[in-house]
Short mmCIF file of C-alpha atoms and ligand atoms in Angstrom, two decimals:
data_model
loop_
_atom_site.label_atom_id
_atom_site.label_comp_id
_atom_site.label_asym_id
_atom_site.label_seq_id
_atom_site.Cartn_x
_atom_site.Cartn_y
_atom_site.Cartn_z
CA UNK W 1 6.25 70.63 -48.38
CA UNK W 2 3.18 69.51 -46.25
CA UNK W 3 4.61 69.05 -42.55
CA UNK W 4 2.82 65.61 -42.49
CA UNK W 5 4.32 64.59 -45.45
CA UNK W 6 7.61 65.39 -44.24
CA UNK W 7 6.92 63.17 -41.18
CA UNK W 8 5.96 60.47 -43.54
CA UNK W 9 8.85 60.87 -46.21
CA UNK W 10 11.13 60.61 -42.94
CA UNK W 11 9.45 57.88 -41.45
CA UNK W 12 9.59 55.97 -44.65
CA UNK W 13 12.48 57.01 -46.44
CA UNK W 14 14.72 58.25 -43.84
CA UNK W 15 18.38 57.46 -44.00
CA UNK W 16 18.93 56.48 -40.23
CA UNK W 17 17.79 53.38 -39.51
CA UNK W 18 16.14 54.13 -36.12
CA UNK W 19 13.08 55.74 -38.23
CA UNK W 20 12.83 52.61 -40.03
CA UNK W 21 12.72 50.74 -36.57
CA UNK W 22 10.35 53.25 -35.37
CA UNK W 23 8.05 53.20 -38.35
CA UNK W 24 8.08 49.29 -38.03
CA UNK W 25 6.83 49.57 -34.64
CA UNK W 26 4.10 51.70 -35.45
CA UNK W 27 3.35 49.99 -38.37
CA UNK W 28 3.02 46.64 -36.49
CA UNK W 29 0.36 48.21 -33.53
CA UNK W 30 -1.77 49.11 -36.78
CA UNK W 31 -1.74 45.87 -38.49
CA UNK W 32 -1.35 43.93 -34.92
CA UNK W 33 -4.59 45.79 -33.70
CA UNK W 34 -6.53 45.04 -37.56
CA UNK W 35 -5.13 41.25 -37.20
CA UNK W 36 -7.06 41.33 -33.92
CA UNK W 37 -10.62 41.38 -35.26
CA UNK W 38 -10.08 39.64 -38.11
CA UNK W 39 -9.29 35.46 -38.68
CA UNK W 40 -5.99 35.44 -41.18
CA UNK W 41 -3.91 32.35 -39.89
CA UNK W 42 -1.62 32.84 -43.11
CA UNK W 43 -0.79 36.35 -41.89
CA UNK W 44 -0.04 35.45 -38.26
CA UNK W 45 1.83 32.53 -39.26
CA UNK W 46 4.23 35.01 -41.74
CA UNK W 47 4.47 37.39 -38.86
CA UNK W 48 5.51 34.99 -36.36
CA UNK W 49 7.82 33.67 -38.34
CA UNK W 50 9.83 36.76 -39.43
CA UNK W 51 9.70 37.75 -35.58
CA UNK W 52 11.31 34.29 -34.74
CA UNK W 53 13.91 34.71 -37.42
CA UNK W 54 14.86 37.79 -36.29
CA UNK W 55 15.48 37.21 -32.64
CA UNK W 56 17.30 34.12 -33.55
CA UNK W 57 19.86 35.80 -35.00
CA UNK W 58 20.45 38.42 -32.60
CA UNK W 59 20.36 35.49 -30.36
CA UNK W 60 23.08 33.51 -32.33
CA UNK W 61 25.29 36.69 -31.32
CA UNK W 62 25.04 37.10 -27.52
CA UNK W 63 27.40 33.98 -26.23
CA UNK W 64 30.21 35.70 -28.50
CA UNK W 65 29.66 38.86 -27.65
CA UNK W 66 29.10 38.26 -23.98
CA UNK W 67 32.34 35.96 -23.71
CA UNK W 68 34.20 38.50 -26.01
CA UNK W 69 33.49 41.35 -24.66
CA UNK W 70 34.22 40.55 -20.88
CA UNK W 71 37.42 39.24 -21.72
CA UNK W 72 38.75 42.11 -23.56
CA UNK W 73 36.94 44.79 -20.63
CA UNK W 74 38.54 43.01 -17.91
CA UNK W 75 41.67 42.73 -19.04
CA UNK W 76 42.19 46.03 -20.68
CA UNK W 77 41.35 47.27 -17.25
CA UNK W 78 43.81 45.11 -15.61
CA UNK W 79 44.71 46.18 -12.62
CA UNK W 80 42.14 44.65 -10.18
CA UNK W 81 41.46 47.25 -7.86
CA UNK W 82 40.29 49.44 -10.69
CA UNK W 83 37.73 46.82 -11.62
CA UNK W 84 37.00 46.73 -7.95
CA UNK W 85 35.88 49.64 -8.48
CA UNK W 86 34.17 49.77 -11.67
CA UNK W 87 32.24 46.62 -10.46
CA UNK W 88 31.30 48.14 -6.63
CA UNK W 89 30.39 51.60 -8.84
CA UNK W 90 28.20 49.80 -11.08
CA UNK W 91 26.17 47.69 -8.27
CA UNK W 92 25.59 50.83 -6.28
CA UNK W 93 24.29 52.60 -9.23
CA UNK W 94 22.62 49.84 -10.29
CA UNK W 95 21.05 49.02 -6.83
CA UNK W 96 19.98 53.26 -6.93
CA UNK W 97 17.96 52.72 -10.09
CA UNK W 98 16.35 49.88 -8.95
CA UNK W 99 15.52 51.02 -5.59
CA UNK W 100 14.29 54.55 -7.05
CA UNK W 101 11.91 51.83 -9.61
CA UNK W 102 10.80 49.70 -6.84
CA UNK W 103 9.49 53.14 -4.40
CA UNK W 104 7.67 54.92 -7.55
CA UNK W 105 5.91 51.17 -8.72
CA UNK W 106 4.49 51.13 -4.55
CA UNK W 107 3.44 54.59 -4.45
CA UNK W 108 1.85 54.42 -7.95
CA UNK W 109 0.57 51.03 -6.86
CA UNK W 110 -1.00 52.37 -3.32
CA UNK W 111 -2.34 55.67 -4.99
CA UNK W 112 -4.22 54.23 -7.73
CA UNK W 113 -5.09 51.13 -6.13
CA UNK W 114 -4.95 49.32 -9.65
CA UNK W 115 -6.30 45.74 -7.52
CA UNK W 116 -9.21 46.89 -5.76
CA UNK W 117 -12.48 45.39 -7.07
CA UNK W 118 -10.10 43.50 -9.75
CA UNK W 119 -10.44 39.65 -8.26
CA UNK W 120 -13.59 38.98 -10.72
CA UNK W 121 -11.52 40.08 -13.62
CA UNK W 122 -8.80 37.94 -12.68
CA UNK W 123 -11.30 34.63 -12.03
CA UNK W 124 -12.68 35.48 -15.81
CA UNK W 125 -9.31 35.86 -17.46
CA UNK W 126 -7.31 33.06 -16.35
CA UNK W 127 -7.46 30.59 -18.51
CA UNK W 128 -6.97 27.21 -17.30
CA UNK W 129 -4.65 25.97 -19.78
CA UNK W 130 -2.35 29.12 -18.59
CA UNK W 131 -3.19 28.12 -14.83
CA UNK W 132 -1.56 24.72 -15.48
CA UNK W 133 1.82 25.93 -17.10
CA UNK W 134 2.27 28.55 -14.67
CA UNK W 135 1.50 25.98 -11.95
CA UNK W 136 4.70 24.19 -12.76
CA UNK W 137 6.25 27.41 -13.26
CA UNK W 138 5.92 28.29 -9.41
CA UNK W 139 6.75 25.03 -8.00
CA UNK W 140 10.10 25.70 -9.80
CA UNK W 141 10.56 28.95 -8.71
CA UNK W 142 9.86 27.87 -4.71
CA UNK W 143 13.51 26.79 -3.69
CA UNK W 144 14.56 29.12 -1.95
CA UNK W 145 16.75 32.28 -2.65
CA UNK W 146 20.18 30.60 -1.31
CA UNK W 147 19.37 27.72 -3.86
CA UNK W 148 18.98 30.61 -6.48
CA UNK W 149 22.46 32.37 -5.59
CA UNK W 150 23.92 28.42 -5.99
CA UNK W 151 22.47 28.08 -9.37
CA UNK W 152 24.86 31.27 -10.64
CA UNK W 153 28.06 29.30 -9.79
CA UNK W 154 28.34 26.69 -12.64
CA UNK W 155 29.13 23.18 -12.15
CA UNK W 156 29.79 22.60 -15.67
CA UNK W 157 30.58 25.96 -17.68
CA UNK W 158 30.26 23.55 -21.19
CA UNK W 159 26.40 23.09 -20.08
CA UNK W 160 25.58 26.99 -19.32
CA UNK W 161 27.16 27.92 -22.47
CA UNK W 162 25.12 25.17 -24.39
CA UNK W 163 21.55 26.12 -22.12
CA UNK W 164 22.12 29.93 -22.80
CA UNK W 165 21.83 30.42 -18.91
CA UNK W 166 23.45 33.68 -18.89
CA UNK W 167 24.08 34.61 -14.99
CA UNK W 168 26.28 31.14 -14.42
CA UNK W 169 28.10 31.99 -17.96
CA UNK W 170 28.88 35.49 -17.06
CA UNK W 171 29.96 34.15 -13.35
CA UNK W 172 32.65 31.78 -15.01
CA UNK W 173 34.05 34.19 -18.23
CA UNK W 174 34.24 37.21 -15.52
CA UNK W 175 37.02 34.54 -13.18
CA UNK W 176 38.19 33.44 -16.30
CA UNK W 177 38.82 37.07 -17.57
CA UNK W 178 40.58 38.29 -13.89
CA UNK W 179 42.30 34.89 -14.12
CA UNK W 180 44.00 35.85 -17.13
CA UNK W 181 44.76 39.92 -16.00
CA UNK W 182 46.48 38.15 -13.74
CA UNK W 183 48.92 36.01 -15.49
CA UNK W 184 50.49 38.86 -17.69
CA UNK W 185 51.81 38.54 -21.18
CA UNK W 186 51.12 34.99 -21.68
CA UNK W 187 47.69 35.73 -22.14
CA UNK W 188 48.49 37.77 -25.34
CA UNK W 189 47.40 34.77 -27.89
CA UNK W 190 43.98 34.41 -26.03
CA UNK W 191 43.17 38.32 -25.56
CA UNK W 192 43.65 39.19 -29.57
CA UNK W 193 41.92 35.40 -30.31
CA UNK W 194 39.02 37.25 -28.43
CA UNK W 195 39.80 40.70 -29.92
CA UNK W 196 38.96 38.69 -34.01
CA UNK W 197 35.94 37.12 -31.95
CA UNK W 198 34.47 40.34 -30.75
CA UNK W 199 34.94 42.27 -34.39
CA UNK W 200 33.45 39.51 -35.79
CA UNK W 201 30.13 39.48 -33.62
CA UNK W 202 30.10 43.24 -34.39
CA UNK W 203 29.95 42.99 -37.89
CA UNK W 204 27.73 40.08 -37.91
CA UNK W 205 25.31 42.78 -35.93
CA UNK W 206 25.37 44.93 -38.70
CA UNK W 207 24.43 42.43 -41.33
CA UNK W 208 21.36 41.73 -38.66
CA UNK W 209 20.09 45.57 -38.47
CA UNK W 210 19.52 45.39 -42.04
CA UNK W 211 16.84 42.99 -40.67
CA UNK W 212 15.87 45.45 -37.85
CA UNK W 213 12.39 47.05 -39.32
CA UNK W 214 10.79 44.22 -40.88
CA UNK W 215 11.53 42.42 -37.85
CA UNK W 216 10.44 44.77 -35.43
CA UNK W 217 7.46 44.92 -37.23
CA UNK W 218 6.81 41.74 -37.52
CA UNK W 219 7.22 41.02 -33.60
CA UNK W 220 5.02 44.02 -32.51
CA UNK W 221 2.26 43.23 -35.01
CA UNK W 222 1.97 39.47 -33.82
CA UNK W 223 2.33 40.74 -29.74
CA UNK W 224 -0.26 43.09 -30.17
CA UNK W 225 -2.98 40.78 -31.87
CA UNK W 226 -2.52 38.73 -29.66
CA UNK W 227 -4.05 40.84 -26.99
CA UNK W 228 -7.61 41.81 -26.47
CA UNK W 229 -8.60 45.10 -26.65
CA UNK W 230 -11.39 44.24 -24.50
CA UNK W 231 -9.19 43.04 -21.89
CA UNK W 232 -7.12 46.20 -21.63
CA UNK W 233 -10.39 48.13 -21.15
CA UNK W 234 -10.87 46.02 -17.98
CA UNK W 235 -7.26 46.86 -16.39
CA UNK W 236 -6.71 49.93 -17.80
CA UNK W 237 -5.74 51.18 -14.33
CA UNK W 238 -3.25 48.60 -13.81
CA UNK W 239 -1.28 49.20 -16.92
CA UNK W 240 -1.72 52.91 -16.87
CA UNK W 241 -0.15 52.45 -13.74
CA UNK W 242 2.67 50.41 -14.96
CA UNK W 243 3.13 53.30 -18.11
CA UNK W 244 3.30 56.31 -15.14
CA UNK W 245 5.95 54.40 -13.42
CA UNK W 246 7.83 53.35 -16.47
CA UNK W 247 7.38 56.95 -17.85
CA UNK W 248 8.79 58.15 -14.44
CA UNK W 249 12.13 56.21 -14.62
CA UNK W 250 12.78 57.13 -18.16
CA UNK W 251 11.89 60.99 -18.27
CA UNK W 252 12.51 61.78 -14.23
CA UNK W 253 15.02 59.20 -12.05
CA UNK W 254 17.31 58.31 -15.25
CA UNK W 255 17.71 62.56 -15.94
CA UNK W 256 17.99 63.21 -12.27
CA UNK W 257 20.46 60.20 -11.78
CA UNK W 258 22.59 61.38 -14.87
CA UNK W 259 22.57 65.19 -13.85
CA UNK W 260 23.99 64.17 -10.25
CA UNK W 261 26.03 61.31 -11.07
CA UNK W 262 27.78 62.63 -14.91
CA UNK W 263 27.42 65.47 -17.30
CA UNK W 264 25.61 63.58 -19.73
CA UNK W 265 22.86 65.09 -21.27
CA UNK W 266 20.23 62.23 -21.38
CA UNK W 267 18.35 63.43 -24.87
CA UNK W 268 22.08 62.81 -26.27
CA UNK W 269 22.12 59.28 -24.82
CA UNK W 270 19.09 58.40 -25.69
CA UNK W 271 19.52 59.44 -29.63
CA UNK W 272 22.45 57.05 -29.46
CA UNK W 273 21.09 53.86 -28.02
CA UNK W 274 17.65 55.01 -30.06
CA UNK W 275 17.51 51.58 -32.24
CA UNK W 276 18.51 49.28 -29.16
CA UNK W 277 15.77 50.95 -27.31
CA UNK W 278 13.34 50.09 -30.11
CA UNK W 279 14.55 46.38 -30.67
CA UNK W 280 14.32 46.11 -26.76
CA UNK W 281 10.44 47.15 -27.04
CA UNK W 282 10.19 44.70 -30.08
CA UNK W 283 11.98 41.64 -28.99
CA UNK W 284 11.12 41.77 -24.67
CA UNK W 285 14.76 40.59 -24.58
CA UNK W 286 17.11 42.53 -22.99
CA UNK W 287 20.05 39.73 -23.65
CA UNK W 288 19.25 39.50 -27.62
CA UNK W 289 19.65 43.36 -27.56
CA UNK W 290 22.76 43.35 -25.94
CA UNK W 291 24.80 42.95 -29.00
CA UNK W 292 22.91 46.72 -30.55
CA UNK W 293 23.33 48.37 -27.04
CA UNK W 294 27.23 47.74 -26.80
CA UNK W 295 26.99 48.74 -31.03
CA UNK W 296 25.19 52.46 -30.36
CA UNK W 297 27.17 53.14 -27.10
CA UNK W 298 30.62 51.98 -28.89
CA UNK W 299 30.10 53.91 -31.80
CA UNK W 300 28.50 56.50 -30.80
CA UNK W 301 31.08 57.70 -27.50
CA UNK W 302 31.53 55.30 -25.19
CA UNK W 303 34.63 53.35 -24.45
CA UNK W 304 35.28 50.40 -25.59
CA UNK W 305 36.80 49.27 -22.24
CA UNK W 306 33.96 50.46 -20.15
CA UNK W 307 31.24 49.79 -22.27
CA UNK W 308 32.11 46.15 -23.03
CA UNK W 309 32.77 45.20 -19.02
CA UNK W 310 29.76 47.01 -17.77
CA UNK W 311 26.71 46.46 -20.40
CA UNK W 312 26.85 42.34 -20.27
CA UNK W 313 26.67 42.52 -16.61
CA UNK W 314 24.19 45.11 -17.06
CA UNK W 315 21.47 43.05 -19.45
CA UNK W 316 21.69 40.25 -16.94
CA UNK W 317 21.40 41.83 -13.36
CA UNK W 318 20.16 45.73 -14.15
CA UNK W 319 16.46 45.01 -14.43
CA UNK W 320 14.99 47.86 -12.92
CA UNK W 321 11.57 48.01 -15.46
CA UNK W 322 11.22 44.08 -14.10
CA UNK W 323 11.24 45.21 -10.59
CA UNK W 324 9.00 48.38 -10.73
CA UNK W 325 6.31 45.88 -12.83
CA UNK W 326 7.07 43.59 -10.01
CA UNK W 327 5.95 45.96 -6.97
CA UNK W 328 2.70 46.93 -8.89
CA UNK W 329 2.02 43.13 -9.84
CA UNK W 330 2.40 42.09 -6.66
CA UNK W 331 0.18 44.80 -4.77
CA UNK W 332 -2.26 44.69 -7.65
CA UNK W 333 -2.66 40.75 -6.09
CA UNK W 334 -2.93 41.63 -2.53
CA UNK W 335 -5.17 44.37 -3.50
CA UNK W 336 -7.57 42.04 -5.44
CA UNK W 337 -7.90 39.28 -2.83
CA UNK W 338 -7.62 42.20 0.10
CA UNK W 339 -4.35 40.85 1.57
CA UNK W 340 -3.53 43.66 4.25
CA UNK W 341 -0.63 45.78 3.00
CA UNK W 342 0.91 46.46 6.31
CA UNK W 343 4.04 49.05 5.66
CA UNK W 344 6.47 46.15 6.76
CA UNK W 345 4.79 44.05 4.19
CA UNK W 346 5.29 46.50 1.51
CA UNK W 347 9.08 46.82 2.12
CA UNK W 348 9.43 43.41 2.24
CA UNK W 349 7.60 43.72 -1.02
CA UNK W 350 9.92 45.95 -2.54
CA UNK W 351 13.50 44.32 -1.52
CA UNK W 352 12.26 40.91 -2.83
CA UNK W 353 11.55 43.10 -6.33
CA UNK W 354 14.92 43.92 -6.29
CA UNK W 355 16.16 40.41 -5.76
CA UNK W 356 14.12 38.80 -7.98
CA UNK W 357 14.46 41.47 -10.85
CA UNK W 358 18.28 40.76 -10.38
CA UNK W 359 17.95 37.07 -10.59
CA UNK W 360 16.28 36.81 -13.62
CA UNK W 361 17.70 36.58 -17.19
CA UNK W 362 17.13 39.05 -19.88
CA UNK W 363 14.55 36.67 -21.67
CA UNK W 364 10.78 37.39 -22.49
CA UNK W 365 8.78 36.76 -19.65
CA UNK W 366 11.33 36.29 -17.36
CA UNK W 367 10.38 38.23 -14.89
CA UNK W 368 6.76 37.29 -14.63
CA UNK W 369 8.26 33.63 -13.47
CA UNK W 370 10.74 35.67 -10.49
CA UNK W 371 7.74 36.76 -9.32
CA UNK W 372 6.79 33.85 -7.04
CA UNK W 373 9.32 34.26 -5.36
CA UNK W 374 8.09 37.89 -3.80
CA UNK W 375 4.14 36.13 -3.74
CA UNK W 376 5.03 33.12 -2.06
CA UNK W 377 5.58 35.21 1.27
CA UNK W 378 2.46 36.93 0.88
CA UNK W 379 -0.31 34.69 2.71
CA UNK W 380 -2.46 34.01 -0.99
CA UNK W 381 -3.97 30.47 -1.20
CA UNK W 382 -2.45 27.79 -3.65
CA UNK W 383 -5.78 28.53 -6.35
CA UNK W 384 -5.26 32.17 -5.70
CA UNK W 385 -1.79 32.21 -6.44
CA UNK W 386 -2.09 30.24 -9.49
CA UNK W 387 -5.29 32.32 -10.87
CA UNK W 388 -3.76 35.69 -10.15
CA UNK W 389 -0.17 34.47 -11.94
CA UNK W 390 -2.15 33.32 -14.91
CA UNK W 391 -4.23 36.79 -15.28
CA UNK W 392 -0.60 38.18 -14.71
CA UNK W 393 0.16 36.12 -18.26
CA UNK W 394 -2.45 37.21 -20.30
CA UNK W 395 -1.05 40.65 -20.20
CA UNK W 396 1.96 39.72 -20.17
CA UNK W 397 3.63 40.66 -23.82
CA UNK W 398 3.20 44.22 -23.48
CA UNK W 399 4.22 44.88 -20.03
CA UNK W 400 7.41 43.31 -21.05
CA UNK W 401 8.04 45.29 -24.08
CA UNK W 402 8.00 47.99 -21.77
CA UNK W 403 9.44 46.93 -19.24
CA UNK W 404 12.25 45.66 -21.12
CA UNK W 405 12.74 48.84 -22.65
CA UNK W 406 13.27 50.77 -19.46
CA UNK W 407 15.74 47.63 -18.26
CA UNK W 408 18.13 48.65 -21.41
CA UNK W 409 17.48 52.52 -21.23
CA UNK W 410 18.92 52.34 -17.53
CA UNK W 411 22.13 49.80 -18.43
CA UNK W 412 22.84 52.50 -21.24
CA UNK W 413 22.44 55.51 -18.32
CA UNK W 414 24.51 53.50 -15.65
CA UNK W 415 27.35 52.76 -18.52
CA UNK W 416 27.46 56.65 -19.61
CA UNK W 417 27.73 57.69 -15.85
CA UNK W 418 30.53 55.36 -15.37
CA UNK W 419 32.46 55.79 -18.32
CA UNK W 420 32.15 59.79 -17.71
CA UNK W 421 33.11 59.32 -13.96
CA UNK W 422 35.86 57.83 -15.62
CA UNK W 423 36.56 60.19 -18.69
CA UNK W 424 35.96 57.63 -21.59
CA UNK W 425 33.33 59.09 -23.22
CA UNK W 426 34.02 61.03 -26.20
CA UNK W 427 31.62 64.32 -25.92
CA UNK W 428 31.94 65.34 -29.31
CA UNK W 429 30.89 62.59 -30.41
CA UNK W 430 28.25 61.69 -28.32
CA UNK W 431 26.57 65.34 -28.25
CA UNK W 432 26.61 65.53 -32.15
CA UNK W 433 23.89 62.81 -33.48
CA UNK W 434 24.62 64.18 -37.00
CA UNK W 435 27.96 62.23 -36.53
CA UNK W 436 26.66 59.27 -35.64
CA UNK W 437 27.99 56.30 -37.84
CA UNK W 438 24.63 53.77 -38.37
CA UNK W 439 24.64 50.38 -37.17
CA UNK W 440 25.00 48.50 -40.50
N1 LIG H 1 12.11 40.59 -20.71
C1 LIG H 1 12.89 41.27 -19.71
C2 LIG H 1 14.27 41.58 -20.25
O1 LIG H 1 14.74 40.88 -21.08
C3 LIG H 1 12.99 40.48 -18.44
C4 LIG H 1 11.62 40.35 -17.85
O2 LIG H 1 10.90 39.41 -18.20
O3 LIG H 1 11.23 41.23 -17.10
O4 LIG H 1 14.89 42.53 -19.83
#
């Protein structure tokens, strides 16, 4: 048979379901990009719709899963000064990645100089409607970063859960969790209450892959007609600069890290996170993923007891695509309206990416709103500011498909190097993707 109709036979008709993600990301860019140039509302509306319904219910998962899953991690770990040092493990790995992101995004972003000449762009494609949301935006985001750090710890646990604000949540079930490691057997009823809980959300995630393609589809053909082609034309540099770095991270730092750190082999991991990757890229949410990632690294290898302690931390603080985009968005700005780039400036630059990555929740856009707090620093006027964060907007979609992508594709590295550092990874498994059960 025809090589090309192999591809398509596979593509179409292939039993794993990561080709039938894959095709329904390829399929949307084609329709997205004919949707583009031509007026069919009905279409759209369908499309959007399907999207919605499928990031809803990955969404309906993530509380259960989160709570679930860091209650069973901590306290099959236990003993607390092994989670001391799971937890310090996965922050210094965590904080490597992100550093490494935050150094290629300046270089890249000082090489290319993706801002020069770019200010006229940016007056032309801010559109004032966007100006005026993403004023409010910034004011919210100016308290400063101590008043951030006090927003983790929860006043009221019941109102996190019910707001979805994930960092709080995670700050109260992680206590919670060490509080009961702590008290011993009498914690039995709670622990297997969460064991049922955590099966549960897992199978419920399987019933919601079977909606994986269409969805996918759906969300990738309404992000990308959304977008002018005519406006990627104008920034090309910008986002080919954002592509190199995110390229970088996943085919250079995350092999390099893996090769020093573990022995895993990083084509193996990424075959088995392959359809979180792809619903990360489709949905721009690292937190609705959450619920595939622990799926493909749980069934596919990786302990249960690591996986399920580190990867919910992970899809909340480990946002190493949102810095890198960060650096370059921020030095495309200073670039544009010729703010000096002294090298002080430009570490500053890069540690306030790193904070503001970490503060942000796994949520679409997120990280565009973090932001202000690395431009407020930077000496821009109140219109610039606002015009410049607005541009930053109308290209927003697919620089946080990407981005998001990268986030999840470096929470699945730092778990496999910890749960290898550890020996809890199964190797046979994990090195044989013939094995590997689906997700559904
Ligand atoms: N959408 C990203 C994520 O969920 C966060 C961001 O906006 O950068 O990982």
């Amino acid at each position: 048979m025809k090589l090309h109709m192999q591809i398509l036979i596979a593509l179409g008709l292939g039993i794993k379901r990561n080709w039938h993600i894959f095709s329904g990301i390829i399929l949307g860019i084609f329709v997205g990009v004919f949707l583009h140039g031509h007026e069919l509302p009905v279409v759209s509306t369908i499309l959007t719709f399907l999207g919605q319904v499928f990031i809803r219910l990955i969404q309906m998962v993530v509380i259960p899963l989160v709570v679930s899953a860091i209650i069973i991690g901590v306290t099959s770990v236990g003993d607390n000064r092994q989670l001391g040092k799971f937890g310090s493990k996965m922050i210094l790995y965590y904080g490597i990645i992100t550093a490494a992101a935050v150094a290629i995004g300046a270089a890249l972003a000082l090489i290319f100089q993706p801002g020069l000449g770019a200010a006229h762009y940016i007056a032309q494609n801010s559109a004032t409607e966007v100006q005026t949301a993403v004023a409010t935006a910034v004011e919210q985001q100016q308290g400063n970063i101590l008043n951030i750090f006090l927003g983790f710890i929860p006043s009221n646990p019941m109102h996190s859960f019910a707001a979805g604000d994930m960092v709080p949540i995670i700050v109260f079930v992680l206590l919670f969790a060490i509080a009961l490691a702590k008290v011993g057997d009498v914690n039995r009823p709670i622990v297997s209450f969460f064991e049922s809980v955590f099966a549960a959300t897992m199978k419920i995630t399987d019933w919601i892959m079977f909606f994986a393609a269409p969805g996918v589809f759906a969300l990738t053909a309404s992000a990308v007609s959304s977008f002018g082609i005519d406006i990627f034309a104008s920034i090309s540099k910008y986002l080919f600069v954002l592509f190199l770095g995110f390229m970088l991270q996943l085919c250079v730092v995350y092999p390099l890290f893996l090769r020093f750190f573990s022995k895993v082999n990083i084509i193996m991991l990424y075959s088995a996170v392959a359809e979180a990757l792809m619903v990360a890229f489709g949905t721009a949410s690292s937190s609705a993923t959450l619920p595939l990632t622990v799926a493909c690294c749980e069934k596919r290898g990786i302990s249960h007891k690591i996986s399920s302690f580190v990867l919910p931390l992970g899809a909340t603080l480990n946002m190493d695509g949102t810095a890198l985009l960060q650096t370059v968005a921020v030095i495309f700005l200073a670039q544009a309206y010729g703010v000096a780039l002294t090298p002080f400036l430009i570490v500053e630059i890069c540690l306030l990416a790193m904070i503001a990555s970490s503060t942000c929740a796994g949520i679409p856009g997120a990280g565009l709103i973090t932001i202000a707090l690395i431009l407020n620093g930077m000496g821009l006027s109140p219109e610039q500011l606002v015009a410049g964060f607005a541009f930053l907007f109308t290209i927003e979609r697919i620089t946080d498909m990407m981005r998001t992508l990268v986030n999840v594709a470096s929470d699945a590295v730092v778990v496999a190097a910890i749960a290898d550092n550890e020996n809890e990874i199964n190797y046979d498994l994990l090195n044989n993707p013939a094995a590997y059960e689906d997700i559904a």
